[in-house]
CSV table of C-alpha atoms in Angstrom, one decimal:
chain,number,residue,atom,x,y,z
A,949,UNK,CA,17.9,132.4,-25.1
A,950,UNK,CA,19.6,133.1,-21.8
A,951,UNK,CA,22.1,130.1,-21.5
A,952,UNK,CA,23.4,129.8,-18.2
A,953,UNK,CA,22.6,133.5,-17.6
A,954,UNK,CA,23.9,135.0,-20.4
A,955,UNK,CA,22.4,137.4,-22.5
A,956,UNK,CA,25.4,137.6,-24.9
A,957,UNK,CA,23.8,137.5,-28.9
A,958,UNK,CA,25.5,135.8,-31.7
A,959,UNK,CA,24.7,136.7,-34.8
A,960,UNK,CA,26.6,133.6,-36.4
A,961,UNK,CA,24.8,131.4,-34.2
A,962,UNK,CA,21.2,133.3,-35.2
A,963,UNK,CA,22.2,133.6,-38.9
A,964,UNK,CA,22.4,129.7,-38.4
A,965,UNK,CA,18.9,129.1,-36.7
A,966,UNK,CA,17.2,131.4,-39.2
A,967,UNK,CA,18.9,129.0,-42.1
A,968,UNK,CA,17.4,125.9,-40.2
A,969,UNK,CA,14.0,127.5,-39.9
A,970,UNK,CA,14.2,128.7,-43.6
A,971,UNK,CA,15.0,125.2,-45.1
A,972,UNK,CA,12.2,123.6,-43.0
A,973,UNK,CA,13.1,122.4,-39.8
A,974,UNK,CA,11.9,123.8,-36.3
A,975,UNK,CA,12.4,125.8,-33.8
A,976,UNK,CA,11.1,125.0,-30.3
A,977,UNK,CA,11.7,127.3,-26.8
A,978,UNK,CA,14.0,125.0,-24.7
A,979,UNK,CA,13.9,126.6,-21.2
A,980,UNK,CA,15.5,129.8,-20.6
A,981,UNK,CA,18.8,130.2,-18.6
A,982,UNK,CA,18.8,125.8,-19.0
A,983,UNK,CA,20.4,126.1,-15.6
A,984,UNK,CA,18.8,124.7,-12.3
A,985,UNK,CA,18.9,127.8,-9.8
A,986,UNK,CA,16.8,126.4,-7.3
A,987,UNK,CA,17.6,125.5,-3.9
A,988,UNK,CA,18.5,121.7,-3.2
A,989,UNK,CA,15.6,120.0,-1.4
A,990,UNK,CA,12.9,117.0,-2.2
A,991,UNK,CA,13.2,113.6,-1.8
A,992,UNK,CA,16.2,111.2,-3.0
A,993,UNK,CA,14.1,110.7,-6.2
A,994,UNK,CA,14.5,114.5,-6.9
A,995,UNK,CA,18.3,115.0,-5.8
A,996,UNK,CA,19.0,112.1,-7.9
A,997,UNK,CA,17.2,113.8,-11.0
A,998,UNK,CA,18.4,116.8,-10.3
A,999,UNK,CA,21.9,116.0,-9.3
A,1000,UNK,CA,23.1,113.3,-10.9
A,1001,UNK,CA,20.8,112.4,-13.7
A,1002,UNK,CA,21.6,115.5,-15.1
A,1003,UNK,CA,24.2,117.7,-13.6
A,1004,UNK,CA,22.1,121.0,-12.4
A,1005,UNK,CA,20.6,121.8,-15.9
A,1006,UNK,CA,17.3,121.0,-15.3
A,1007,UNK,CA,15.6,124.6,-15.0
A,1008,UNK,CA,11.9,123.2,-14.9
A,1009,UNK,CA,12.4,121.0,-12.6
A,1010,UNK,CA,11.8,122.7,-9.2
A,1011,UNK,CA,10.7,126.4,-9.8
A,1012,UNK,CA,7.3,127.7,-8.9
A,1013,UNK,CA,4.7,128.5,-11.5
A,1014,UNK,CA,5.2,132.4,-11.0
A,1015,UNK,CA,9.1,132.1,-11.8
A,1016,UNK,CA,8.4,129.1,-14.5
A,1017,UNK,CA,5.5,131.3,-16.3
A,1018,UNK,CA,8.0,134.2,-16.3
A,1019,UNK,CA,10.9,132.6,-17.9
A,1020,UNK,CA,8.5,131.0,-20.5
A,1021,UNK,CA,7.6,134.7,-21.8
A,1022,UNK,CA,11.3,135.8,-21.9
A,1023,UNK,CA,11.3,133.2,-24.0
A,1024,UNK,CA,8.8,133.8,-26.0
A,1025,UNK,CA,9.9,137.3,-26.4
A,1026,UNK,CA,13.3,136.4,-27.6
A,1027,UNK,CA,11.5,134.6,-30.8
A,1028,UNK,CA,8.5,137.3,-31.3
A,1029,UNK,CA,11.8,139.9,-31.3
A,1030,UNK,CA,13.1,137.5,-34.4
A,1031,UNK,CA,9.9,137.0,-35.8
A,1032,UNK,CA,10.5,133.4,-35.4
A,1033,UNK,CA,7.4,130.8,-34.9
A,1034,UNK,CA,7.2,128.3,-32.3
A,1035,UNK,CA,4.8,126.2,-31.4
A,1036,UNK,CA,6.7,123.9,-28.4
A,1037,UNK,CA,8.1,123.7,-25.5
A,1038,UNK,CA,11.1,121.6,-23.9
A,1039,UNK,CA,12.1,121.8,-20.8
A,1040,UNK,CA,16.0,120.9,-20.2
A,1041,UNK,CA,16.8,117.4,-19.2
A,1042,UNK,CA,12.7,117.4,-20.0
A,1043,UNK,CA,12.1,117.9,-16.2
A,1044,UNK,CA,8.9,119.4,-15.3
A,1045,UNK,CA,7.9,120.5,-12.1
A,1046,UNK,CA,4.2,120.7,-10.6
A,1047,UNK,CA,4.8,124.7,-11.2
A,1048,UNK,CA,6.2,124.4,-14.5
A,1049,UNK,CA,3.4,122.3,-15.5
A,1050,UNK,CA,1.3,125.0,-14.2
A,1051,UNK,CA,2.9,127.8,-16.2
A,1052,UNK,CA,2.5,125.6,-19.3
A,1053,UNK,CA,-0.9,125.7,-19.3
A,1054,UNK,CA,-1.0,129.1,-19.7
A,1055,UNK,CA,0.6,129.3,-23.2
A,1056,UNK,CA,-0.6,128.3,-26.6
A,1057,UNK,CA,1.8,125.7,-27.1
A,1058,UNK,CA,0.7,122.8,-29.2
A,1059,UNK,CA,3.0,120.0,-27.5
A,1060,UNK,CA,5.9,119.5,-24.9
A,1061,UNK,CA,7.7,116.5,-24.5
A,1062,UNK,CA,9.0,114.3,-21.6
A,1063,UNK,CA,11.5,111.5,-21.3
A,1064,UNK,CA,9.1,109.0,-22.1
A,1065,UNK,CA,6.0,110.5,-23.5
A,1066,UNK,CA,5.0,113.3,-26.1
A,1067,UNK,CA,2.4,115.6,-24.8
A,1068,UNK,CA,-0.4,117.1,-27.0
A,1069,UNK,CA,-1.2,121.0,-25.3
A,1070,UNK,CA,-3.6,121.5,-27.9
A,1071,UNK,CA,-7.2,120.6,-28.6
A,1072,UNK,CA,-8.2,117.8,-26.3
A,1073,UNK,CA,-4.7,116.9,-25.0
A,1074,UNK,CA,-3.2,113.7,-24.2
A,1075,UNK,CA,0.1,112.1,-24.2
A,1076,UNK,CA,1.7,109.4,-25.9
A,1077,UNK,CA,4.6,106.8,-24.8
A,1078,UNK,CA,7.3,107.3,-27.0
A,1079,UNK,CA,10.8,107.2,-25.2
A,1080,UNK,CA,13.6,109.5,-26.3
A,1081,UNK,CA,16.3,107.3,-27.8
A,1082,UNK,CA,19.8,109.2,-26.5
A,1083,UNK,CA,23.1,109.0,-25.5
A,1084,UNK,CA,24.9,109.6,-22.7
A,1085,UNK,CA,28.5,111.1,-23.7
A,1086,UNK,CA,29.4,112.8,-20.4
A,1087,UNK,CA,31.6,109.2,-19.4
A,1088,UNK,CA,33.2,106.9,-21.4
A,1089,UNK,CA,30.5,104.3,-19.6
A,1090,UNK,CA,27.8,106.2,-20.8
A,1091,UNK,CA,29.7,106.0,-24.5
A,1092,UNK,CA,29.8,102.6,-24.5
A,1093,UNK,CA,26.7,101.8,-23.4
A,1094,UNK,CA,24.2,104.7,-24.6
A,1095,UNK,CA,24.3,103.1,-27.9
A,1096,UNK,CA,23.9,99.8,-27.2
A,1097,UNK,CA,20.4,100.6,-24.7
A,1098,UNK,CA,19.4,103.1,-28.1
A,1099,UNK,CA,19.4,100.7,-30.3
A,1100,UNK,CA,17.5,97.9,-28.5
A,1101,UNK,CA,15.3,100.8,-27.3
A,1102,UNK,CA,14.9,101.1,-31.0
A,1103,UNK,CA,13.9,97.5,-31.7
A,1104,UNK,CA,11.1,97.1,-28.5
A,1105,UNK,CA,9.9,100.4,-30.4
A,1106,UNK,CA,9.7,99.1,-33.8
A,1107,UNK,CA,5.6,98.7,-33.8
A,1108,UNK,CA,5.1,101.6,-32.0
A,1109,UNK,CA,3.5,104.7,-33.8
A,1110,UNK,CA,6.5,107.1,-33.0
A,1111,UNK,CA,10.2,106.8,-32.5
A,1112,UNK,CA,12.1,109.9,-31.0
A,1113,UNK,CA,16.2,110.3,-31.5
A,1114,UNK,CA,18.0,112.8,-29.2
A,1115,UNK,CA,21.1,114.1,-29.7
A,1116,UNK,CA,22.9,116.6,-28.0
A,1117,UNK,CA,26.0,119.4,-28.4
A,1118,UNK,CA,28.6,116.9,-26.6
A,1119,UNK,CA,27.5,114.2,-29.0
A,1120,UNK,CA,29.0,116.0,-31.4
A,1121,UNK,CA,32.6,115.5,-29.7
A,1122,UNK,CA,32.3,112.1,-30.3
A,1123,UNK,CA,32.0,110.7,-34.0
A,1124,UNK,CA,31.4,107.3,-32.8
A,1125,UNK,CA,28.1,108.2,-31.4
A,1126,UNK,CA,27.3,110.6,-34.5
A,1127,UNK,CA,27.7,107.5,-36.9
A,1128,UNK,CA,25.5,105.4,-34.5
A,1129,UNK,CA,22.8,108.0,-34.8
A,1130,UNK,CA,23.3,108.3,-38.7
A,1131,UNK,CA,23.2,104.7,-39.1
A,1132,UNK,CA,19.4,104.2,-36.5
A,1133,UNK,CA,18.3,107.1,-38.4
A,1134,UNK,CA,18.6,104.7,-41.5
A,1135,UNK,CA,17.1,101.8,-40.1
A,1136,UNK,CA,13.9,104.1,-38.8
A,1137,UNK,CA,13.6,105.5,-42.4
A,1138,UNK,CA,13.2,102.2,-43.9
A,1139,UNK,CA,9.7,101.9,-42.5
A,1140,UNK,CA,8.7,105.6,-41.4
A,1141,UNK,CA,8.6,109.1,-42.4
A,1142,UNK,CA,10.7,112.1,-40.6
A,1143,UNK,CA,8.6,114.8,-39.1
A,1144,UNK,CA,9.3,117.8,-37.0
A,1145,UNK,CA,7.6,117.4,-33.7
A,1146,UNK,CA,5.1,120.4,-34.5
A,1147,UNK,CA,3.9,118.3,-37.9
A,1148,UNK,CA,3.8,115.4,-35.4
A,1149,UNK,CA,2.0,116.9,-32.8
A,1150,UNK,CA,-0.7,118.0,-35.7
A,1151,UNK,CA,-0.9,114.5,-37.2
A,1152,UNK,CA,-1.8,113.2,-33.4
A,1153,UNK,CA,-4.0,115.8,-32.9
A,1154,UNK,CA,-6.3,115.2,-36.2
A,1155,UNK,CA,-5.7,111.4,-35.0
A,1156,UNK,CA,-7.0,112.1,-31.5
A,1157,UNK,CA,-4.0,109.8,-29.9
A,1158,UNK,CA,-5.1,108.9,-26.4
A,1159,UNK,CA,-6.9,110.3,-23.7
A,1160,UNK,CA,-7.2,114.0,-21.9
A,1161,UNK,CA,-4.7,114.8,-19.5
A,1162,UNK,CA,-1.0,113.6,-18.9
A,1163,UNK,CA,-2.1,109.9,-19.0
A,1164,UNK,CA,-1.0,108.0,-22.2
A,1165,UNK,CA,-3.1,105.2,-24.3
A,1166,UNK,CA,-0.6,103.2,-25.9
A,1167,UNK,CA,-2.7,101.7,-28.7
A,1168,UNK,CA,-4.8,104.2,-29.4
A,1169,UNK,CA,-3.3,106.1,-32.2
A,1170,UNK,CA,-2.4,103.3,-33.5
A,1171,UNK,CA,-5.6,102.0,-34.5
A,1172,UNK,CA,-7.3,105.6,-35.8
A,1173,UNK,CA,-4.5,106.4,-38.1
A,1174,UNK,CA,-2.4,104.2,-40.5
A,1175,UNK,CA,-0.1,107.4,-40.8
A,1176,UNK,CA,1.2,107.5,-37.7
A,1177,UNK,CA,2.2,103.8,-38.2
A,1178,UNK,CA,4.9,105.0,-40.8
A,1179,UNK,CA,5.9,108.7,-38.4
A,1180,UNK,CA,9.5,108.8,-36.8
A,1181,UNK,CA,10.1,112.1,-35.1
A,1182,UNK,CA,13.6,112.4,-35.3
A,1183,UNK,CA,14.2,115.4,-33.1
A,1184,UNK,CA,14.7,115.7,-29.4
């Protein structure tokens, strides 16, 4: 709502949302400012996540509870003001902080999600492994690459109960990567259905997919619902 500190409204880009949210698909809160204002500090596992993993975007990733809690209900303003829904939560770069976590819990979110795993917030919790398959399009490396890793990421995920595509606004810049992602898109339809990540986070929720907390079960939703066996969330 606030991207890099603006406050600036467009109504094109609104008009848009509202048209998404009317023909079905979802909205989720994504940060706030989805700019990394806190000071440089933590170990080299941190700088690096911080830094160079993702170049000083990830707002969640180092902010106290207080100031993570806060933003979250800016947020959630900015959709109650549209009358908008939302039922998730995704931090930028999905780096969460112990404080962010924190903050979290305070809200009736049904689901965040996480590089590698999609967390259930509501009922008795729980997370499940399902890495994001993305691209990186910042480097002409990472264009090369990115697909290559996504779609053999794709293939060690095949009997896994959910698949999850990312894509991004630089993606866009690049058709290359846009027909890649068309094309696993395809190949994940063949043998499962396309969900938003709220109906996802339901069906796991009826399912009961692993165990309370932030640990994950691997095979556990598997075996309660044949459902889930056929589910590709294609969103972020």
């Amino acid at each position: 709502p606030c991207y890099h500190g603006s406050d600036a409204t467009s109504a094109e880009m609104e008009a848009q949302l509202a048209q998404a949210l009317a023909r079905g698909d979802e909205l989720a809160l994504h940060g706030y400012t989805h700019l990394d204002s806190a000071a440089a500090g933590g170990g080299l596992g941190e700088r690096f996540l911080r830094g160079v993993y993702t170049p000083r975007v990830g707002e969640f990733a180092a902010i106290g509870q207080p100031e993570a809690q806060h933003r979250i209900q800016l947020g959630l303003d900015w959709f109650a003001e549209r009358g908008w829904p939302v039922a998730g939560f995704v931090a930028p770069a999905w780096l969460l902080g112990k404080g962010a976590w924190q903050a979290l819990m305070q809200f009736e979110f049904e689901y965040t999600t996480t590089f590698s795993r999609f967390h259930l917030l509501a009922g008795q919790g729980g997370a499940l492994f399902a890495p994001s398959l993305v691209y990186a399009a910042r480097n002409r490396g990472g264009r090369v690459l990115s697909p290559l890793a996504a779609g053999a990421a794709a293939r060690l995920l095949a009997q896994r109960p959910l698949a999850r595509l990312s894509l991004h606004p630089p993606d866009a810049r690049h058709p290359a990567l846009l027909r890649h992602a068309q094309q696993l898109v395809e190949r994940l339809l063949v043998t499962r259905t396309a969900l938003t990540k709220a109906g996802c986070a339901r069906l796991l929720t009826r399912a009961g997919p692993s165990s309370p907390g932030h640990a994950s079960n691997p095979h556990h939703s598997r075996c309660n619902t044949t459902d889930m066996a056929r589910s590709a969330a294609c969103l972020p």
